[in-house]
PDB file of C-alpha atoms in Angstrom:
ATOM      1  CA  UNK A   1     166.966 144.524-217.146  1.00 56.00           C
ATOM      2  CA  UNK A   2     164.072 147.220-217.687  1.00 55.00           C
ATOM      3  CA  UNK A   3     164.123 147.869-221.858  1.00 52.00           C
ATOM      4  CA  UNK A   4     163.085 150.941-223.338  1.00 44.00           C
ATOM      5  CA  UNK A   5     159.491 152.131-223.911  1.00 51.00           C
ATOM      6  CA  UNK A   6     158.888 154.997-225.871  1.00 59.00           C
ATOM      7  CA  UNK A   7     156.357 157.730-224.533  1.00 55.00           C
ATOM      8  CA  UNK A   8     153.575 158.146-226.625  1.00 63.00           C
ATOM      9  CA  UNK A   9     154.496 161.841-226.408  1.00 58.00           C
ATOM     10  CA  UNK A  10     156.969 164.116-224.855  1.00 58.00           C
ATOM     11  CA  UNK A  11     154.748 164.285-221.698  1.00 60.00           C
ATOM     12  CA  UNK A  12     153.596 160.720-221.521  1.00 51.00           C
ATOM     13  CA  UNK A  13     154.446 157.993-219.307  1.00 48.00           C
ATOM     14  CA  UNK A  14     157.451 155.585-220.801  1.00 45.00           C
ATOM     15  CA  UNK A  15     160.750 154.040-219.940  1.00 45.00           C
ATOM     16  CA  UNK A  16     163.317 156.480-222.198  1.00 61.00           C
ATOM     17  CA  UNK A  17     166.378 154.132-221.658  1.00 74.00           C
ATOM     18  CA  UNK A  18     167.320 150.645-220.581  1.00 82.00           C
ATOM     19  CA  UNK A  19     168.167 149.350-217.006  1.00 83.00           C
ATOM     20  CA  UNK A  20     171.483 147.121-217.228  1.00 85.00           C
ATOM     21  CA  UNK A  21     172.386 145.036-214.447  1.00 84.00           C
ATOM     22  CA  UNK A  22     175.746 146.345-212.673  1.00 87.00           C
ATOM     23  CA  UNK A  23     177.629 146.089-209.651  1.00 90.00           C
ATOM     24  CA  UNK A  24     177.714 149.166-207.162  1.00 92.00           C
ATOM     25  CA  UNK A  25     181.248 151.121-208.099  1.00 94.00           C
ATOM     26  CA  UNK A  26     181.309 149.509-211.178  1.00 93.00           C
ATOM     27  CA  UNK A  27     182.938 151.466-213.874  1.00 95.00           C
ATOM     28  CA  UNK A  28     180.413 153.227-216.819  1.00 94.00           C
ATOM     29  CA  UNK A  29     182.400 153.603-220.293  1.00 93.00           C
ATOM     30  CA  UNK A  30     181.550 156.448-222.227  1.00 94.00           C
ATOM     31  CA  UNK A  31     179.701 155.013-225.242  1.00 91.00           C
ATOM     32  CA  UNK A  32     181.071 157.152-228.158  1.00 92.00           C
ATOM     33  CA  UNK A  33     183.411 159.890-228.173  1.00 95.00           C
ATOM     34  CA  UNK A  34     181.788 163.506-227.459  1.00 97.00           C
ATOM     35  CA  UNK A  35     181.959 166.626-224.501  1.00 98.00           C
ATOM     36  CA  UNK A  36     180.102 165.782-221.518  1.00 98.00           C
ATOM     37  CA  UNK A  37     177.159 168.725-221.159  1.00 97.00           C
ATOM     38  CA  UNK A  38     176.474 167.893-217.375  1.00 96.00           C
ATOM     39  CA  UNK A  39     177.535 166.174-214.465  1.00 96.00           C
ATOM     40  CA  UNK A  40     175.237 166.668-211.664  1.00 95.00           C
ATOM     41  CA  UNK A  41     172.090 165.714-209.674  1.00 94.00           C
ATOM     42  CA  UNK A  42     168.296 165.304-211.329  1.00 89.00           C
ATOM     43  CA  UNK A  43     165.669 164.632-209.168  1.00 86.00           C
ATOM     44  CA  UNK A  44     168.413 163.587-206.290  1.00 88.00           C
ATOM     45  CA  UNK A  45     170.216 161.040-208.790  1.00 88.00           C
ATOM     46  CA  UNK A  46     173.328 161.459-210.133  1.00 94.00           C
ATOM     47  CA  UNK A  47     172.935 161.892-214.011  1.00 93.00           C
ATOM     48  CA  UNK A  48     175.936 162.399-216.259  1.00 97.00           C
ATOM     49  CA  UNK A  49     174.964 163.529-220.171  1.00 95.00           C
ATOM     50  CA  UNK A  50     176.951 163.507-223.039  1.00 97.00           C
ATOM     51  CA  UNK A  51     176.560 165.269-226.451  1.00 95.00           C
ATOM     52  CA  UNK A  52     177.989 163.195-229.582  1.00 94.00           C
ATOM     53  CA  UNK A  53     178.372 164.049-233.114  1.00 92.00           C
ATOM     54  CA  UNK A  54     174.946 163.908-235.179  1.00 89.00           C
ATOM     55  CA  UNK A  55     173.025 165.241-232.969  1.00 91.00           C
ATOM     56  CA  UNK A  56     172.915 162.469-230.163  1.00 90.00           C
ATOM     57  CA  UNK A  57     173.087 162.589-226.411  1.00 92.00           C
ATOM     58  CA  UNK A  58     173.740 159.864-223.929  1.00 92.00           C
ATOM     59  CA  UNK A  59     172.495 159.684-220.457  1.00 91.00           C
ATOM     60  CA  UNK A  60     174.001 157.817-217.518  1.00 94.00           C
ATOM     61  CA  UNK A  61     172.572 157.261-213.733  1.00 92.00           C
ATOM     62  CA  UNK A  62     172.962 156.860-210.965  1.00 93.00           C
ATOM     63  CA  UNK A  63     176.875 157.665-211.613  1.00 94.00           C
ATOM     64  CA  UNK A  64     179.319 159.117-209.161  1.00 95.00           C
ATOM     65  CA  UNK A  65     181.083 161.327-211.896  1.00 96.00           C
ATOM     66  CA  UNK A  66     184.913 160.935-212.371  1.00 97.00           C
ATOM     67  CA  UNK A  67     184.501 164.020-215.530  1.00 97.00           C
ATOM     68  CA  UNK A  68     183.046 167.362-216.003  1.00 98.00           C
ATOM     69  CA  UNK A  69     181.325 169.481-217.992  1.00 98.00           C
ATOM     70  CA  UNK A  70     183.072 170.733-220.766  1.00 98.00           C
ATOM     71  CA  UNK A  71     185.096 167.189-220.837  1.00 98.00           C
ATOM     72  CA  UNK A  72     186.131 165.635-224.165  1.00 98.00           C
ATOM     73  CA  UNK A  73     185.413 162.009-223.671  1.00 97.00           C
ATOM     74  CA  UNK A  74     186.630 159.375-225.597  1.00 96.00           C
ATOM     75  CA  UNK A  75     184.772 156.170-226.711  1.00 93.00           C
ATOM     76  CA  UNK A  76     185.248 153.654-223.515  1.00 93.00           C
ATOM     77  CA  UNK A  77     186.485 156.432-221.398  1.00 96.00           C
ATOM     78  CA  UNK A  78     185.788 156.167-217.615  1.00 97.00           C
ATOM     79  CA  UNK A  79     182.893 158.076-217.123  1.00 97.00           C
ATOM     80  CA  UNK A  80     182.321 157.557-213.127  1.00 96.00           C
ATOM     81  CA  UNK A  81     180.639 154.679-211.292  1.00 96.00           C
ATOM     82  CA  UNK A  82     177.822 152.864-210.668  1.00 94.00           C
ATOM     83  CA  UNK A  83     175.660 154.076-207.463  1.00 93.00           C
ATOM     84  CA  UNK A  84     173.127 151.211-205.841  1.00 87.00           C
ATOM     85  CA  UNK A  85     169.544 152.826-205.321  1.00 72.00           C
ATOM     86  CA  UNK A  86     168.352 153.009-209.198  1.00 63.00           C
ATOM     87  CA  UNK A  87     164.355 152.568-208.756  1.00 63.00           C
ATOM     88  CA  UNK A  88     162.902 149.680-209.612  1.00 66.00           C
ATOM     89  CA  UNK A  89     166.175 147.191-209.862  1.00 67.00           C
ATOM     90  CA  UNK A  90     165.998 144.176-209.087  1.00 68.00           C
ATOM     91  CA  UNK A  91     169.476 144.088-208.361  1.00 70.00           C
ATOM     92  CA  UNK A  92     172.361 145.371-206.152  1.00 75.00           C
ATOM     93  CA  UNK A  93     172.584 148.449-208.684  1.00 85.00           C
ATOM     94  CA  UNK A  94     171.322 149.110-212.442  1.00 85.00           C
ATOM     95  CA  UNK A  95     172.772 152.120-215.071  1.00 88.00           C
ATOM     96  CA  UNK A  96     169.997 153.581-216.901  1.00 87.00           C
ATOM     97  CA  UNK A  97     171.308 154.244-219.790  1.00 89.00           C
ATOM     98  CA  UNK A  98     169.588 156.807-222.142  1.00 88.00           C
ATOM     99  CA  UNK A  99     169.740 158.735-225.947  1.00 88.00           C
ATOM    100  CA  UNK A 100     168.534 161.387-227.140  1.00 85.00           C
ATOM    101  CA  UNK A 101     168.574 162.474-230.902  1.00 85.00           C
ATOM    102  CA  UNK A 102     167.415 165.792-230.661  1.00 84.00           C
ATOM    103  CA  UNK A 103     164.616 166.018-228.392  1.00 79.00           C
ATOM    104  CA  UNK A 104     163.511 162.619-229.594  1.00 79.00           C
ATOM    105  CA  UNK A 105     164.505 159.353-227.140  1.00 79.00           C
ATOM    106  CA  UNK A 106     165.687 156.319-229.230  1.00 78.00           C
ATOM    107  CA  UNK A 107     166.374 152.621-227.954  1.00 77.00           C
ATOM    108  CA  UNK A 108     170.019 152.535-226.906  1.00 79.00           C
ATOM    109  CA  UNK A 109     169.723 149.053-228.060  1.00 76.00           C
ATOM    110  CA  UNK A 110     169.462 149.548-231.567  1.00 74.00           C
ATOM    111  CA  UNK A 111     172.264 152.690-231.889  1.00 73.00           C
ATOM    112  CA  UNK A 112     174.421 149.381-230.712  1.00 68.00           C
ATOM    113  CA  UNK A 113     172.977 147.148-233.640  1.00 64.00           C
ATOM    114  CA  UNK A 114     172.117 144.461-231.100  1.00 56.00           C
ATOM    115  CA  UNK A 115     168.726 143.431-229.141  1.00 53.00           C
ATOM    116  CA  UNK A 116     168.915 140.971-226.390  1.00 51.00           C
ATOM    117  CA  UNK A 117     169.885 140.920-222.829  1.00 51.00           C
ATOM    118  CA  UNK A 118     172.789 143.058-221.676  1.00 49.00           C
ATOM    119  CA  UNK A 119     174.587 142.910-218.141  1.00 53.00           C
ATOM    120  CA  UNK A 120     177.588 145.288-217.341  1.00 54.00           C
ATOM    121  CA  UNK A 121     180.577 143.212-217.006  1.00 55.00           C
ATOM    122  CA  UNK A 122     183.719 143.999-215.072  1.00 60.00           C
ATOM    123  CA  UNK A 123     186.246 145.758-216.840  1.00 56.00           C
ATOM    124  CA  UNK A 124     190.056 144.899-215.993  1.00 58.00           C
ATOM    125  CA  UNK A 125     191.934 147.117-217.886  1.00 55.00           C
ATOM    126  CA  UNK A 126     193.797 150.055-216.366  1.00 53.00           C
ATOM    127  CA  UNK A 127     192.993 153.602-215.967  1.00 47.00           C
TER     128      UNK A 127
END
């Protein structure tokens, strides 16, 4: 797991998420209820962002996308699924998993309350 690092500024160098340990076609959750804003490549990766009441925006990748944009999304809604090939895992795949408030990154971590080590866990419920 890779933890966040904020950039000294907007420019700077920095980690503006955390790296979770996954499994490739693992299923990301949609972390709060909101529309997803976009659903499409960055920089070759497959990035999926989604805006949220209070100004915040989450940011999944590498995610084959199972929604669109303009997509209500439920809290623990499928989003789409893990793709191998995140740089700098150590493992068979990783989600980076980013927020925004504003234009301002904060530590996904601490929107969840908790700091420690997270790993993505398989989900068996139904779709």
């Amino acid at each position: 797991m890779k933890y966040f690092d904020a950039p000294e500024t907007p420019y700077s160098a920095g980690h503006r998420g955390v790296d979770l340990a996954a499994v490739p076609g693992q299923e990301v959750l949609a972390a709060e209820a909101g529309v997803v804003v976009f659903a499409g490549p960055v920089a070759g990766r497959p990035v999926i962002s989604v805006d949220h009441d209070g100004g915040l925006r989450t940011t999944y990748e590498p995610v084959a996308p199972k929604v669109a944009v303009g997509d209500q999304v439920y809290r623990g809604q499928v989003l789409g699924t893990v793709l191998p090939g995140h740089p700098g895992c150590s493992v068979a795949a990783c989600l980076h998993w980013g927020v925004r408030r504003g234009e301002e990154y904060a530590d996904p971590l601490a929107l969840v309350g908790e700091v420690g080590e997270y790993r993505l866990k398989p989900w068996g419920g139904g779709s």
